[in-house]
PDB file of C-alpha atoms and ligand atoms in Angstrom:
ATOM      1  CA  MET X   1      73.957  67.334 113.837  1.00 38.00           C
ATOM      2  CA  ALA X   2      77.344  65.539 113.204  1.00 41.00           C
ATOM      3  CA  SER X   3      78.443  68.516 111.128  1.00 43.00           C
ATOM      4  CA  ARG X   4      77.814  70.786 114.183  1.00 47.00           C
ATOM      5  CA  ARG X   5      79.895  68.913 116.519  1.00 43.00           C
ATOM      6  CA  LYS X   6      82.681  68.494 113.927  1.00 47.00           C
ATOM      7  CA  THR X   7      82.499  72.540 113.211  1.00 47.00           C
ATOM      8  CA  ILE X   8      82.912  73.190 117.214  1.00 54.00           C
ATOM      9  CA  ALA X   9      85.742  70.691 117.414  1.00 70.00           C
ATOM     10  CA  MET X  10      87.513  72.486 114.526  1.00 90.00           C
ATOM     11  CA  SER X  11      90.005  75.234 115.136  1.00 97.00           C
ATOM     12  CA  PRO X  12      90.333  78.212 112.524  1.00 98.00           C
ATOM     13  CA  ALA X  13      94.112  76.640 111.657  1.00 98.00           C
ATOM     14  CA  ALA X  14      92.367  73.120 110.987  1.00 98.00           C
ATOM     15  CA  VAL X  15      89.816  75.070 108.677  1.00 98.00           C
ATOM     16  CA  LEU X  16      92.545  76.676 106.811  1.00 98.00           C
ATOM     17  CA  LYS X  17      94.317  73.355 106.432  1.00 98.00           C
ATOM     18  CA  ARG X  18      91.127  71.786 105.274  1.00 98.00           C
ATOM     19  CA  LEU X  19      90.690  74.634 102.633  1.00 98.00           C
ATOM     20  CA  GLN X  20      94.187  74.030 101.352  1.00 98.00           C
ATOM     21  CA  ASP X  21      94.192  70.401 101.030  1.00 98.00           C
ATOM     22  CA  GLY X  22      90.809  70.993  98.861  1.00 98.00           C
ATOM     23  CA  ASN X  23      92.582  73.503  96.862  1.00 98.00           C
ATOM     24  CA  ALA X  24      95.684  70.845  96.236  1.00 98.00           C
ATOM     25  CA  ARG X  25      93.115  68.402  94.951  1.00 98.00           C
ATOM     26  CA  TYR X  26      91.214  71.059  92.761  1.00 98.00           C
ATOM     27  CA  ALA X  27      94.613  72.188  91.350  1.00 98.00           C
ATOM     28  CA  ALA X  28      95.615  68.564  90.685  1.00 98.00           C
ATOM     29  CA  ASN X  29      92.090  68.008  89.034  1.00 98.00           C
ATOM     30  CA  GLN X  30      91.318  65.230  91.530  1.00 98.00           C
ATOM     31  CA  PRO X  31      88.507  66.664  93.478  1.00 97.00           C
ATOM     32  CA  ASN X  32      86.544  64.608  95.979  1.00 96.00           C
ATOM     33  CA  GLU X  33      83.322  62.785  94.462  1.00 93.00           C
ATOM     34  CA  LYS X  34      80.255  64.315  95.145  1.00 87.00           C
ATOM     35  CA  ASP X  35      76.803  63.291  95.527  1.00 81.00           C
ATOM     36  CA  PHE X  36      74.589  66.190  95.314  1.00 81.00           C
ATOM     37  CA  SER X  37      71.435  64.471  96.554  1.00 84.00           C
ATOM     38  CA  ALA X  38      73.087  62.839  99.915  1.00 79.00           C
ATOM     39  CA  GLY X  39      72.775  64.837 102.720  1.00 84.00           C
ATOM     40  CA  ARG X  40      70.440  67.470 101.154  1.00 87.00           C
ATOM     41  CA  ALA X  41      67.605  66.683 103.618  1.00 85.00           C
ATOM     42  CA  ALA X  42      69.842  67.040 106.519  1.00 83.00           C
ATOM     43  CA  ARG X  43      70.926  70.436 105.556  1.00 88.00           C
ATOM     44  CA  ALA X  44      67.382  71.520 104.987  1.00 90.00           C
ATOM     45  CA  THR X  45      67.302  72.055 108.679  1.00 90.00           C
ATOM     46  CA  ALA X  46      70.222  74.098 109.332  1.00 91.00           C
ATOM     47  CA  GLN X  47      73.732  75.228 107.941  1.00 93.00           C
ATOM     48  CA  TYR X  48      77.079  74.979 109.467  1.00 94.00           C
ATOM     49  CA  PRO X  49      79.707  76.302 107.218  1.00 97.00           C
ATOM     50  CA  VAL X  50      83.321  76.233 108.217  1.00 98.00           C
ATOM     51  CA  ALA X  51      84.438  79.531 106.441  1.00 98.00           C
ATOM     52  CA  ALA X  52      83.376  82.624 105.065  1.00 98.00           C
ATOM     53  CA  ILE X  53      84.584  83.555 101.732  1.00 98.00           C
ATOM     54  CA  LEU X  54      84.848  87.178 100.710  1.00 98.00           C
ATOM     55  CA  SER X  55      85.519  86.526  96.760  1.00 98.00           C
ATOM     56  CA  CYS X  56      85.535  88.604  93.456  1.00 98.00           C
ATOM     57  CA  ALA X  57      82.602  87.859  91.466  1.00 98.00           C
ATOM     58  CA  ASP X  58      84.650  86.858  88.349  1.00 98.00           C
ATOM     59  CA  SER X  59      82.883  84.112  86.854  1.00 98.00           C
ATOM     60  CA  ARG X  60      86.275  82.033  86.565  1.00 98.00           C
ATOM     61  CA  VAL X  61      86.613  82.185  90.275  1.00 98.00           C
ATOM     62  CA  VAL X  62      84.265  79.741  92.093  1.00 98.00           C
ATOM     63  CA  PRO X  63      85.156  79.377  95.884  1.00 98.00           C
ATOM     64  CA  ASP X  64      83.258  75.971  96.507  1.00 98.00           C
ATOM     65  CA  LEU X  65      85.276  74.457  93.765  1.00 98.00           C
ATOM     66  CA  VAL X  66      88.482  76.151  94.176  1.00 98.00           C
ATOM     67  CA  PHE X  67      88.299  74.748  97.690  1.00 98.00           C
ATOM     68  CA  ASP X  68      86.789  71.530  96.737  1.00 98.00           C
ATOM     69  CA  GLN X  69      84.270  71.862  99.511  1.00 97.00           C
ATOM     70  CA  GLU X  70      80.581  70.509  99.639  1.00 94.00           C
ATOM     71  CA  SER X  71      77.446  72.316  99.794  1.00 93.00           C
ATOM     72  CA  GLY X  72      76.999  74.005 103.226  1.00 94.00           C
ATOM     73  CA  ASP X  73      80.680  74.067 103.967  1.00 96.00           C
ATOM     74  CA  LEU X  74      81.342  77.694 102.801  1.00 98.00           C
ATOM     75  CA  PHE X  75      79.356  80.896 103.334  1.00 98.00           C
ATOM     76  CA  VAL X  76      80.434  82.773 100.231  1.00 98.00           C
ATOM     77  CA  VAL X  77      79.767  86.398  99.535  1.00 98.00           C
ATOM     78  CA  ARG X  78      81.014  88.101  96.251  1.00 98.00           C
ATOM     79  CA  VAL X  79      81.673  91.231  94.833  1.00 98.00           C
ATOM     80  CA  ALA X  80      83.763  92.564  92.062  1.00 98.00           C
ATOM     81  CA  GLY X  81      87.172  93.305  93.538  1.00 98.00           C
ATOM     82  CA  ASN X  82      86.349  91.439  96.588  1.00 98.00           C
ATOM     83  CA  ILE X  83      86.135  94.670  98.777  1.00 98.00           C
ATOM     84  CA  VAL X  84      84.731  95.033 102.177  1.00 98.00           C
ATOM     85  CA  THR X  85      81.611  96.905 102.108  1.00 97.00           C
ATOM     86  CA  THR X  86      78.843  97.175 104.858  1.00 97.00           C
ATOM     87  CA  ASP X  87      76.548  94.852 103.145  1.00 97.00           C
ATOM     88  CA  LEU X  88      79.104  92.352 102.818  1.00 98.00           C
ATOM     89  CA  LEU X  89      80.464  92.981 106.455  1.00 98.00           C
ATOM     90  CA  ALA X  90      77.206  92.396 107.753  1.00 98.00           C
ATOM     91  CA  SER X  91      76.600  89.217 105.566  1.00 98.00           C
ATOM     92  CA  ILE X  92      80.093  87.915 106.865  1.00 98.00           C
ATOM     93  CA  GLU X  93      79.056  88.731 110.454  1.00 98.00           C
ATOM     94  CA  TYR X  94      75.802  86.487 109.951  1.00 98.00           C
ATOM     95  CA  GLY X  95      78.203  83.806 108.907  1.00 98.00           C
ATOM     96  CA  VAL X  96      80.542  84.191 111.970  1.00 98.00           C
ATOM     97  CA  GLU X  97      78.197  85.022 114.691  1.00 97.00           C
ATOM     98  CA  PHE X  98      75.363  82.925 113.796  1.00 97.00           C
ATOM     99  CA  LEU X  99      76.380  80.067 111.753  1.00 97.00           C
ATOM    100  CA  GLY X 100      79.590  79.495 113.455  1.00 97.00           C
ATOM    101  CA  ALA X 101      82.271  80.107 110.748  1.00 98.00           C
ATOM    102  CA  LEU X 102      86.030  80.023 112.142  1.00 98.00           C
ATOM    103  CA  LEU X 103      87.882  81.386 109.399  1.00 98.00           C
ATOM    104  CA  ILE X 104      87.564  84.088 106.769  1.00 99.00           C
ATOM    105  CA  VAL X 105      89.081  84.237 103.509  1.00 99.00           C
ATOM    106  CA  VAL X 106      89.556  87.156 101.363  1.00 99.00           C
ATOM    107  CA  LEU X 107      90.151  85.781  97.787  1.00 98.00           C
ATOM    108  CA  GLY X 108      91.446  87.739  95.114  1.00 98.00           C
ATOM    109  CA  HIS X 109      92.649  86.583  91.919  1.00 98.00           C
ATOM    110  CA  SER X 110      94.919  86.764  88.962  1.00 98.00           C
ATOM    111  CA  SER X 111      93.914  89.150  85.984  1.00 98.00           C
ATOM    112  CA  CYS X 112      91.186  90.744  88.119  1.00 98.00           C
ATOM    113  CA  GLY X 113      89.174  92.783  85.877  1.00 98.00           C
ATOM    114  CA  ALA X 114      88.063  95.271  88.819  1.00 98.00           C
ATOM    115  CA  VAL X 115      91.621  96.017  89.789  1.00 98.00           C
ATOM    116  CA  ASP X 116      92.776  96.518  86.401  1.00 98.00           C
ATOM    117  CA  ALA X 117      90.030  98.811  85.938  1.00 97.00           C
ATOM    118  CA  ALA X 118      90.910 101.063  89.010  1.00 98.00           C
ATOM    119  CA  ILE X 119      94.398 101.173  87.466  1.00 98.00           C
ATOM    120  CA  LYS X 120      93.138 102.457  84.100  1.00 97.00           C
ATOM    121  CA  VAL X 121      90.827 104.969  85.892  1.00 96.00           C
ATOM    122  CA  MET X 122      93.833 106.402  87.615  1.00 95.00           C
ATOM    123  CA  LYS X 123      96.606 106.153  85.016  1.00 94.00           C
ATOM    124  CA  GLU X 124      94.587 106.641  81.894  1.00 94.00           C
ATOM    125  CA  ASP X 125      91.878 108.974  83.210  1.00 92.00           C
ATOM    126  CA  ALA X 126      89.386 106.237  82.011  1.00 91.00           C
ATOM    127  CA  GLN X 127      85.771 107.283  82.688  1.00 93.00           C
ATOM    128  CA  LEU X 128      83.560 104.307  83.831  1.00 95.00           C
ATOM    129  CA  PRO X 129      79.510 104.365  83.527  1.00 96.00           C
ATOM    130  CA  GLY X 130      76.978 103.480  85.986  1.00 97.00           C
ATOM    131  CA  HIS X 131      77.907 102.609  89.700  1.00 95.00           C
ATOM    132  CA  LEU X 132      81.631 101.406  88.818  1.00 96.00           C
ATOM    133  CA  PRO X 133      83.077 104.428  90.112  1.00 95.00           C
ATOM    134  CA  ASP X 134      81.965 103.622  93.575  1.00 94.00           C
ATOM    135  CA  LEU X 135      83.486 100.170  93.198  1.00 94.00           C
ATOM    136  CA  ILE X 136      86.853 101.503  91.839  1.00 95.00           C
ATOM    137  CA  ARG X 137      87.033 104.090  94.453  1.00 96.00           C
ATOM    138  CA  ALA X 138      87.348 101.366  97.035  1.00 96.00           C
ATOM    139  CA  ILE X 139      90.409  99.698  95.324  1.00 98.00           C
ATOM    140  CA  LYS X 140      92.240 102.681  94.384  1.00 97.00           C
ATOM    141  CA  PRO X 141      94.237 102.962  97.605  1.00 97.00           C
ATOM    142  CA  ALA X 142      95.628  99.635  96.749  1.00 98.00           C
ATOM    143  CA  VAL X 143      96.789 100.649  93.467  1.00 98.00           C
ATOM    144  CA  VAL X 144      98.543 103.764  95.077  1.00 98.00           C
ATOM    145  CA  THR X 145     100.634 101.548  97.341  1.00 98.00           C
ATOM    146  CA  ALA X 146     101.069  98.994  94.699  1.00 98.00           C
ATOM    147  CA  GLU X 147     102.960 101.722  92.600  1.00 97.00           C
ATOM    148  CA  LYS X 148     105.701 101.994  95.080  1.00 97.00           C
ATOM    149  CA  ASN X 149     106.411  98.435  94.583  1.00 95.00           C
ATOM    150  CA  PRO X 150     109.512  98.266  91.910  1.00 94.00           C
ATOM    151  CA  SER X 151     109.246  94.626  91.234  1.00 97.00           C
ATOM    152  CA  GLY X 152     106.644  92.710  89.253  1.00 96.00           C
ATOM    153  CA  THR X 153     103.736  94.232  87.352  1.00 98.00           C
ATOM    154  CA  LEU X 154     101.335  96.904  88.756  1.00 98.00           C
ATOM    155  CA  LEU X 155      98.243  94.650  88.289  1.00 98.00           C
ATOM    156  CA  ASP X 156      99.669  91.734  90.276  1.00 98.00           C
ATOM    157  CA  ASN X 157     100.876  93.903  92.913  1.00 98.00           C
ATOM    158  CA  ALA X 158      97.650  96.025  93.198  1.00 98.00           C
ATOM    159  CA  ILE X 159      95.695  92.626  93.312  1.00 98.00           C
ATOM    160  CA  VAL X 160      97.755  91.411  96.195  1.00 98.00           C
ATOM    161  CA  GLU X 161      97.973  94.777  98.141  1.00 98.00           C
ATOM    162  CA  ASN X 162      94.112  94.972  97.622  1.00 98.00           C
ATOM    163  CA  VAL X 163      93.488  91.633  99.317  1.00 98.00           C
ATOM    164  CA  ARG X 164      95.951  92.740 102.212  1.00 98.00           C
ATOM    165  CA  ARG X 165      93.954  95.941 102.723  1.00 98.00           C
ATOM    166  CA  GLN X 166      90.488  94.139 102.807  1.00 98.00           C
ATOM    167  CA  VAL X 167      91.985  91.566 105.066  1.00 98.00           C
ATOM    168  CA  ALA X 168      93.346  94.408 107.554  1.00 98.00           C
ATOM    169  CA  ALA X 169      89.836  96.068 107.234  1.00 98.00           C
ATOM    170  CA  LEU X 170      88.043  92.819 108.405  1.00 98.00           C
ATOM    171  CA  LYS X 171      90.654  92.642 111.225  1.00 98.00           C
ATOM    172  CA  ARG X 172      89.599  95.902 112.734  1.00 98.00           C
ATOM    173  CA  ALA X 173      85.883  95.739 111.771  1.00 98.00           C
ATOM    174  CA  SER X 174      83.766  96.540 114.790  1.00 97.00           C
ATOM    175  CA  PRO X 175      81.800  95.389 116.692  1.00 97.00           C
ATOM    176  CA  ILE X 176      81.849  91.580 115.716  1.00 98.00           C
ATOM    177  CA  ILE X 177      84.677  90.512 113.352  1.00 98.00           C
ATOM    178  CA  GLY X 178      87.423  92.476 114.945  1.00 98.00           C
ATOM    179  CA  ARG X 179      86.361  91.504 118.182  1.00 98.00           C
ATOM    180  CA  ASP X 180      86.553  87.658 117.376  1.00 98.00           C
ATOM    181  CA  TYR X 181      89.668  87.978 115.648  1.00 98.00           C
ATOM    182  CA  ALA X 182      91.126  89.812 118.566  1.00 98.00           C
ATOM    183  CA  SER X 183      90.346  86.967 120.842  1.00 98.00           C
ATOM    184  CA  ASN X 184      91.482  84.277 118.580  1.00 97.00           C
ATOM    185  CA  LYS X 185      88.080  82.874 118.145  1.00 97.00           C
ATOM    186  CA  ILE X 186      88.301  83.402 114.167  1.00 98.00           C
ATOM    187  CA  ASP X 187      91.199  83.778 111.756  1.00 98.00           C
ATOM    188  CA  ILE X 188      91.373  85.895 108.801  1.00 98.00           C
ATOM    189  CA  VAL X 189      93.475  85.443 105.922  1.00 98.00           C
ATOM    190  CA  GLY X 190      94.140  86.515 102.441  1.00 99.00           C
ATOM    191  CA  GLY X 191      94.538  84.650  99.344  1.00 98.00           C
ATOM    192  CA  VAL X 192      95.253  85.199  95.390  1.00 98.00           C
ATOM    193  CA  TYR X 193      93.655  82.523  93.011  1.00 98.00           C
ATOM    194  CA  ASP X 194      95.920  81.854  90.025  1.00 98.00           C
ATOM    195  CA  ILE X 195      93.177  81.389  87.246  1.00 98.00           C
ATOM    196  CA  ALA X 196      95.740  79.561  84.965  1.00 98.00           C
ATOM    197  CA  THR X 197      96.926  77.194  87.490  1.00 98.00           C
ATOM    198  CA  GLY X 198      94.074  76.794  90.051  1.00 98.00           C
ATOM    199  CA  LYS X 199      96.313  77.410  92.892  1.00 98.00           C
ATOM    200  CA  VAL X 200      95.507  79.580  95.847  1.00 98.00           C
ATOM    201  CA  THR X 201      98.589  81.455  97.379  1.00 98.00           C
ATOM    202  CA  LEU X 202      98.025  82.764 100.671  1.00 98.00           C
ATOM    203  CA  ILE X 203      99.573  86.303 101.248  1.00 96.00           C
TER     204      ILE X 203
HETATM  205 ZN1   ZN R 301      88.083  89.884  89.948  1.00 70.30          ZN
END
């Protein structure tokens, strides 16, 4: 029950600081020592994650490692391109409403294949199989906005813009997430994980 009290006492800002500190440890290759058996029995009865993470499915992006958190700390939902869909929104709502997560982080990353695919579809008229076009459709608006940015690369700019758009979508998502954000009960931030350095830059 200690973790429950700790969660209630924390603020969204304190949770963000905790994740940033964890990312600094991870990027410096000095993660906290973890005992995966300790606390397992205690966690069997309930979970009290401090944050919900909407991450890309990319195999090189592992939020629990990236933020150097323990089992039970992060409620992670993942989808290629870290886009807000109904199912993912419902999962995040569960993490916030029922599990008490105080912070939502939309986590994009460098060299994102989903964003790159959206660019190729738009620029080179590439054709994608299966259900991939549905996924790409949700990322396209970010590419359109990124194209107006004269500096940097289109891919990097579209990755940032896509995170911004998903953060904005969550902030106005009714009926739960938008309400809790407006009342300052939770905070919603975006970040881009650099695969090469391990660092998360908030945007
Ligand atoms: Zn990706």
